[in-house]
CSV table of C-alpha atoms in Angstrom, one decimal:
chain,number,residue,atom,x,y,z
A,213,MET,CA,-62.0,27.6,-47.1
A,214,GLU,CA,-58.5,27.1,-48.2
A,215,ARG,CA,-56.6,24.6,-46.0
A,216,PRO,CA,-53.2,25.9,-44.8
A,217,ALA,CA,-50.1,23.8,-45.7
A,218,TRP,CA,-49.6,23.5,-41.4
A,219,ALA,CA,-53.6,22.0,-40.4
A,220,PRO,CA,-53.3,18.3,-40.7
A,221,GLN,CA,-55.6,16.5,-42.3
A,222,GLY,CA,-58.9,15.3,-41.0
A,223,ILE,CA,-59.6,18.3,-38.7
A,224,ASP,CA,-62.8,20.2,-39.2
A,225,ILE,CA,-61.4,23.8,-39.7
A,226,THR,CA,-65.1,25.1,-39.9
A,227,VAL,CA,-65.1,24.4,-35.6
A,228,PRO,CA,-63.6,26.4,-33.4
A,229,SER,CA,-60.2,25.1,-31.2
A,230,VAL,CA,-59.5,26.1,-27.7
A,231,SER,CA,-56.2,25.7,-28.5
A,232,ARG,CA,-56.5,27.6,-31.4
A,233,ILE,CA,-58.2,30.6,-29.5
A,234,TYR,CA,-55.9,30.6,-26.9
A,235,ASP,CA,-52.9,30.7,-29.7
A,236,TYR,CA,-54.8,33.8,-31.1
A,237,TYR,CA,-55.3,35.5,-27.9
A,238,LEU,CA,-51.0,35.1,-27.6
A,239,GLY,CA,-51.0,36.5,-30.8
A,240,GLY,CA,-50.0,33.0,-32.3
A,241,SER,CA,-50.8,32.6,-36.4
A,242,HIS,CA,-51.8,28.8,-35.9
A,243,ASN,CA,-55.5,29.7,-36.1
A,244,PHE,CA,-58.5,29.8,-38.2
A,245,GLU,CA,-61.2,32.9,-39.2
A,246,VAL,CA,-63.5,30.8,-37.2
A,247,ASP,CA,-61.2,30.3,-34.2
A,248,ARG,CA,-60.3,34.2,-34.5
A,249,GLU,CA,-64.4,34.8,-34.6
A,250,ALA,CA,-64.9,33.2,-31.1
A,251,ALA,CA,-62.5,34.8,-29.8
A,252,ARG,CA,-63.6,38.4,-30.7
A,253,ARG,CA,-67.1,37.5,-29.6
A,254,ALA,CA,-65.4,36.5,-25.6
A,255,MET,CA,-63.9,39.5,-26.1
A,256,ALA,CA,-66.9,41.7,-26.4
A,257,HIS,CA,-67.6,40.5,-22.9
A,258,LEU,CA,-63.9,40.4,-21.4
A,259,PRO,CA,-61.9,42.5,-23.6
A,260,GLY,CA,-58.7,41.6,-20.9
A,261,LEU,CA,-58.7,37.6,-22.0
A,262,PRO,CA,-55.3,38.3,-24.0
A,263,LYS,CA,-53.5,39.8,-20.4
A,264,ILE,CA,-55.3,37.1,-18.6
A,265,MET,CA,-53.7,34.2,-21.2
A,266,GLN,CA,-50.2,36.4,-21.0
A,267,ALA,CA,-50.4,36.1,-17.3
A,268,ASN,CA,-51.3,32.4,-17.6
A,269,ARG,CA,-47.8,32.1,-18.9
A,270,ALA,CA,-46.0,34.5,-16.9
A,271,PHE,CA,-47.0,32.0,-14.3
A,272,MET,CA,-46.2,28.5,-15.9
A,273,ARG,CA,-42.5,30.2,-16.8
A,274,ARG,CA,-42.2,31.1,-12.8
A,275,ALA,CA,-43.5,28.0,-11.3
A,276,VAL,CA,-41.4,25.8,-13.8
A,277,ARG,CA,-38.6,27.9,-12.5
A,278,TYR,CA,-39.4,27.2,-9.4
A,279,ALA,CA,-39.7,23.5,-9.7
A,280,VAL,CA,-36.2,23.5,-11.3
A,281,SER,CA,-34.6,25.1,-8.4
A,282,GLU,CA,-36.0,22.4,-5.8
A,283,GLY,CA,-34.0,19.8,-7.9
A,284,VAL,CA,-37.7,18.8,-10.0
A,285,THR,CA,-36.2,18.2,-14.0
A,286,GLN,CA,-39.4,16.1,-15.4
A,287,PHE,CA,-41.9,17.8,-16.5
A,288,LEU,CA,-45.6,16.4,-17.6
A,289,ASP,CA,-47.4,19.3,-19.6
A,290,ILE,CA,-51.3,18.3,-20.1
A,291,GLY,CA,-53.1,20.5,-22.0
A,292,SER,CA,-49.8,21.8,-23.5
A,293,GLY,CA,-51.5,23.6,-26.8
A,294,ILE,CA,-49.7,25.3,-29.7
A,295,PRO,CA,-46.1,25.5,-28.7
A,296,THR,CA,-45.2,29.2,-28.4
A,297,PHE,CA,-42.2,31.5,-27.3
A,298,GLY,CA,-41.6,29.9,-23.9
A,299,SER,CA,-42.7,26.9,-23.5
A,300,VAL,CA,-41.6,24.3,-20.7
A,301,HIS,CA,-38.7,22.4,-22.2
A,302,GLU,CA,-37.1,26.3,-23.5
A,303,VAL,CA,-38.2,27.8,-19.7
A,304,ALA,CA,-36.5,24.5,-17.9
A,305,ARG,CA,-33.1,24.1,-19.8
A,306,ALA,CA,-32.5,27.4,-19.3
A,307,LEU,CA,-31.5,26.1,-15.8
A,308,ALA,CA,-31.3,22.9,-16.2
A,309,PRO,CA,-30.1,21.3,-19.6
A,310,GLU,CA,-30.8,17.8,-18.9
A,311,ALA,CA,-34.5,18.8,-18.3
A,312,ARG,CA,-37.0,16.2,-19.5
A,313,VAL,CA,-40.7,17.3,-21.2
A,314,VAL,CA,-43.4,15.3,-22.1
A,315,TYR,CA,-46.4,17.5,-23.9
A,316,VAL,CA,-49.9,16.2,-24.0
A,317,ASP,CA,-52.8,17.4,-25.8
A,318,HIS,CA,-55.6,15.9,-27.9
A,319,ASP,CA,-55.7,18.7,-30.3
A,320,PRO,CA,-54.2,17.3,-33.0
A,321,VAL,CA,-53.3,21.0,-33.9
A,322,ALA,CA,-51.4,21.1,-31.1
A,323,VAL,CA,-49.8,17.8,-31.3
A,324,ALA,CA,-48.6,18.7,-35.0
A,325,HIS,CA,-47.1,21.9,-33.7
A,326,SER,CA,-45.5,20.1,-30.6
A,327,GLU,CA,-43.8,17.5,-33.3
A,328,ALA,CA,-42.6,19.4,-35.5
A,329,VAL,CA,-41.2,21.9,-32.8
A,330,LEU,CA,-39.5,18.9,-30.8
A,331,ASP,CA,-38.3,16.8,-34.0
A,332,GLY,CA,-35.0,15.5,-33.0
A,333,ASP,CA,-35.2,16.5,-29.4
A,334,PRO,CA,-34.2,13.6,-27.2
A,335,LEU,CA,-35.2,14.8,-24.5
A,336,ALA,CA,-39.0,16.0,-25.1
A,337,SER,CA,-41.9,14.6,-26.8
A,338,VAL,CA,-45.6,15.0,-27.3
A,339,VAL,CA,-48.3,12.4,-26.3
A,340,ALA,CA,-51.8,12.4,-28.2
A,341,ALA,CA,-54.3,12.2,-24.9
A,342,ASP,CA,-56.8,13.3,-23.2
A,343,LEU,CA,-56.7,14.6,-19.4
A,344,ARG,CA,-59.7,12.6,-18.6
A,345,LYS,CA,-57.6,9.2,-19.3
A,346,PRO,CA,-54.7,9.2,-17.4
A,347,ALA,CA,-54.0,5.6,-17.9
A,348,GLU,CA,-53.6,6.3,-21.7
A,349,ILE,CA,-50.9,9.2,-20.6
A,350,LEU,CA,-48.9,7.0,-18.3
A,351,GLY,CA,-48.9,4.3,-20.7
A,352,ALA,CA,-47.8,5.9,-23.7
A,353,PRO,CA,-44.1,4.5,-25.0
A,354,ALA,CA,-42.9,8.4,-25.1
A,355,PHE,CA,-44.0,9.0,-21.5
A,356,GLY,CA,-42.2,5.4,-20.5
A,357,GLU,CA,-39.0,6.6,-22.4
A,358,LEU,CA,-38.8,9.8,-21.1
A,359,ILE,CA,-40.2,10.2,-17.4
A,360,ASP,CA,-38.4,8.3,-13.9
A,361,LEU,CA,-41.4,7.3,-12.0
A,362,ASP,CA,-39.1,6.7,-9.3
A,363,ARG,CA,-38.3,10.4,-9.3
A,364,PRO,CA,-40.4,14.0,-8.9
A,365,VAL,CA,-42.2,15.3,-12.0
A,366,ALA,CA,-44.0,18.5,-12.3
A,367,LEU,CA,-47.4,18.2,-13.6
A,368,LEU,CA,-48.7,20.9,-14.9
A,369,LEU,CA,-51.9,21.4,-15.6
A,370,VAL,CA,-52.3,25.2,-17.0
A,371,ALA,CA,-55.8,26.4,-18.2
A,372,VAL,CA,-57.2,23.1,-18.2
A,373,LEU,CA,-59.6,21.7,-15.7
A,374,HIS,CA,-61.6,24.6,-16.2
A,375,PHE,CA,-62.9,22.4,-19.7
A,376,ILE,CA,-63.8,19.5,-18.0
A,377,GLU,CA,-67.0,20.0,-16.3
A,378,ASP,CA,-68.2,18.9,-12.9
A,379,SER,CA,-70.0,15.7,-14.1
A,380,GLU,CA,-66.9,14.5,-15.4
A,381,ASN,CA,-65.4,14.2,-12.1
A,382,PRO,CA,-62.2,16.1,-13.2
A,383,ALA,CA,-60.7,15.4,-9.8
A,384,ALA,CA,-60.5,12.0,-10.6
A,385,PRO,CA,-58.0,12.1,-13.1
A,386,VAL,CA,-55.9,14.5,-11.3
A,387,ALA,CA,-55.9,12.1,-8.4
A,388,GLU,CA,-54.8,9.3,-10.1
A,389,LEU,CA,-52.2,11.1,-12.1
A,390,LEU,CA,-50.5,12.6,-8.8
A,391,ASP,CA,-50.6,9.2,-7.3
A,392,ALA,CA,-48.6,8.1,-9.8
A,393,LEU,CA,-45.9,10.5,-9.5
A,394,ALA,CA,-42.8,9.9,-6.7
A,395,PRO,CA,-42.7,12.0,-3.4
A,396,GLY,CA,-41.4,15.3,-4.1
A,397,SER,CA,-43.4,15.9,-7.2
A,398,MET,CA,-45.5,19.2,-7.7
A,399,LEU,CA,-48.3,19.9,-9.2
A,400,ILE,CA,-48.7,23.2,-11.1
A,401,LEU,CA,-52.0,24.5,-11.6
A,402,THR,CA,-54.2,27.6,-13.3
A,403,HIS,CA,-58.1,27.6,-13.3
A,404,ALA,CA,-60.4,30.5,-14.4
A,405,ALA,CA,-62.2,32.2,-11.7
A,406,TYR,CA,-65.1,34.7,-11.3
A,407,GLU,CA,-63.4,36.2,-8.3
A,408,HIS,CA,-60.9,39.3,-9.0
A,409,ILE,CA,-62.0,39.9,-12.7
A,410,PRO,CA,-62.5,43.4,-13.2
A,411,THR,CA,-65.8,43.1,-14.7
A,412,SER,CA,-69.2,42.6,-13.5
A,413,ARG,CA,-70.3,38.4,-13.8
A,414,GLN,CA,-72.9,39.5,-16.1
A,415,GLU,CA,-70.0,40.5,-18.6
A,416,ALA,CA,-67.5,37.7,-17.7
A,417,SER,CA,-71.1,35.0,-18.0
A,418,GLY,CA,-71.0,36.4,-21.5
A,419,ALA,CA,-67.2,35.1,-21.7
A,420,VAL,CA,-68.3,31.9,-20.7
A,421,ASP,CA,-71.3,31.4,-23.2
A,422,VAL,CA,-69.3,32.1,-26.0
A,423,TYR,CA,-67.4,29.0,-24.9
A,424,ARG,CA,-70.4,26.9,-24.3
A,425,ASP,CA,-71.4,27.8,-27.8
A,426,ILE,CA,-68.3,26.0,-29.7
A,427,ARG,CA,-69.2,23.4,-27.2
A,428,ASN,CA,-66.2,23.4,-24.8
A,429,PRO,CA,-67.8,24.6,-21.7
A,430,LEU,CA,-65.7,26.9,-19.9
A,431,VAL,CA,-66.3,25.9,-15.9
A,432,MET,CA,-65.6,28.7,-13.3
A,433,ARG,CA,-65.2,27.4,-10.0
A,434,THR,CA,-64.2,29.0,-6.6
A,435,ALA,CA,-61.2,28.8,-4.8
A,436,GLU,CA,-62.5,26.5,-2.4
A,437,GLU,CA,-63.3,24.2,-5.2
A,438,ILE,CA,-60.1,24.5,-7.0
A,439,ALA,CA,-58.1,24.1,-3.8
A,440,ARG,CA,-59.3,20.6,-3.7
A,441,PHE,CA,-57.3,19.5,-6.5
A,442,PHE,CA,-54.2,19.8,-4.6
A,443,ASP,CA,-55.8,17.2,-1.8
A,444,GLY,CA,-52.7,14.9,-1.5
A,445,THR,CA,-50.4,17.9,-1.9
A,446,ALA,CA,-49.2,20.9,0.4
A,447,LEU,CA,-49.2,24.2,-1.4
A,448,VAL,CA,-46.0,26.5,-1.6
A,449,GLU,CA,-46.0,29.8,-0.5
A,450,PRO,CA,-48.1,31.9,-1.3
A,451,GLY,CA,-50.5,29.3,-1.6
A,452,LEU,CA,-53.5,29.3,-3.7
A,453,VAL,CA,-53.8,33.2,-4.9
A,454,PRO,CA,-54.7,35.4,-8.3
A,455,MET,CA,-51.9,34.3,-10.9
A,456,ALA,CA,-50.1,37.5,-10.9
A,457,GLU,CA,-49.8,37.6,-7.0
A,458,TRP,CA,-47.8,34.1,-7.2
A,459,ARG,CA,-44.4,34.8,-6.6
A,460,PRO,CA,-43.8,37.6,-9.0
A,461,GLU,CA,-40.5,38.7,-10.5
A,462,GLN,CA,-41.4,41.5,-12.1
A,463,ALA,CA,-40.8,45.2,-10.8
A,464,ALA,CA,-43.6,46.6,-8.5
A,465,GLY,CA,-46.0,48.3,-10.7
A,466,GLU,CA,-45.4,46.3,-14.1
A,467,GLU,CA,-48.5,44.2,-13.7
A,468,ALA,CA,-50.7,46.6,-13.9
A,469,ASP,CA,-53.5,45.6,-15.9
A,470,PRO,CA,-56.0,44.7,-13.5
A,471,TYR,CA,-57.0,41.1,-15.5
A,472,ALA,CA,-53.8,39.7,-14.5
A,473,ASN,CA,-55.1,38.7,-11.7
A,474,SER,CA,-58.0,37.4,-12.7
A,475,GLY,CA,-58.0,33.4,-12.0
A,476,TYR,CA,-56.3,31.2,-9.7
A,477,ALA,CA,-52.7,29.8,-9.7
A,478,GLY,CA,-50.8,27.4,-7.3
A,479,VAL,CA,-48.1,24.9,-6.8
A,480,GLY,CA,-48.5,21.8,-4.4
A,481,ARG,CA,-46.0,19.6,-3.5
A,482,LYS,CA,-46.3,15.7,-2.7
A,483,ALA,CA,-45.1,14.6,0.3
């Protein structure tokens, strides 16, 4: 297989990547055939996966705008993936040109493309790190240069926690990160769930199995389990709800696709 010029040296282009599969769902071009094949296998069980990802991105943009409206202009986006139109820094700066953003991902392709997009941007950077190791994120030079921990920060964990299994205690790094942030900080989160998916649990499980097969287990959690990630914060209205129902901005009926309500979304504020 020929290696595209944009693919960093050292990555195995024969192994599917979650971030590149996500890029494919969103109509991006930074993915390989192995990623597209995995995506098609998952879509055979859940044909609405692209719509779910679009709803996920739409929620992120609404949540970022909400954070800025509440005076938060610092953002830490962990599991940020491959940059696409309407990324956090673009959305935030439309309202607050001084907004600072640190992106974090452990996928070399996502990091390389973020570096290219942010080249020459003094108020945004990318850190190659894993959510499971928050000390590496908080201790990264780029983080220290851009983020003032004495001021509120919006922590984005969008479509990332469901890739951490219970045996890895995903609540621990979330708590550690929140503990480091100033009062008034926010947790912006989405998570996959079986509830509200407009198909049978058996069919949805087929898509989950695809991610297990590519060694990126997708953990579906209940609303009660997801709510525990918000410990230490107060959920802002309307609480933890299906993604399309969190402060929708569109006219009634615009989000007619039932897949748009798959998964949960919420924003919590640290007291």
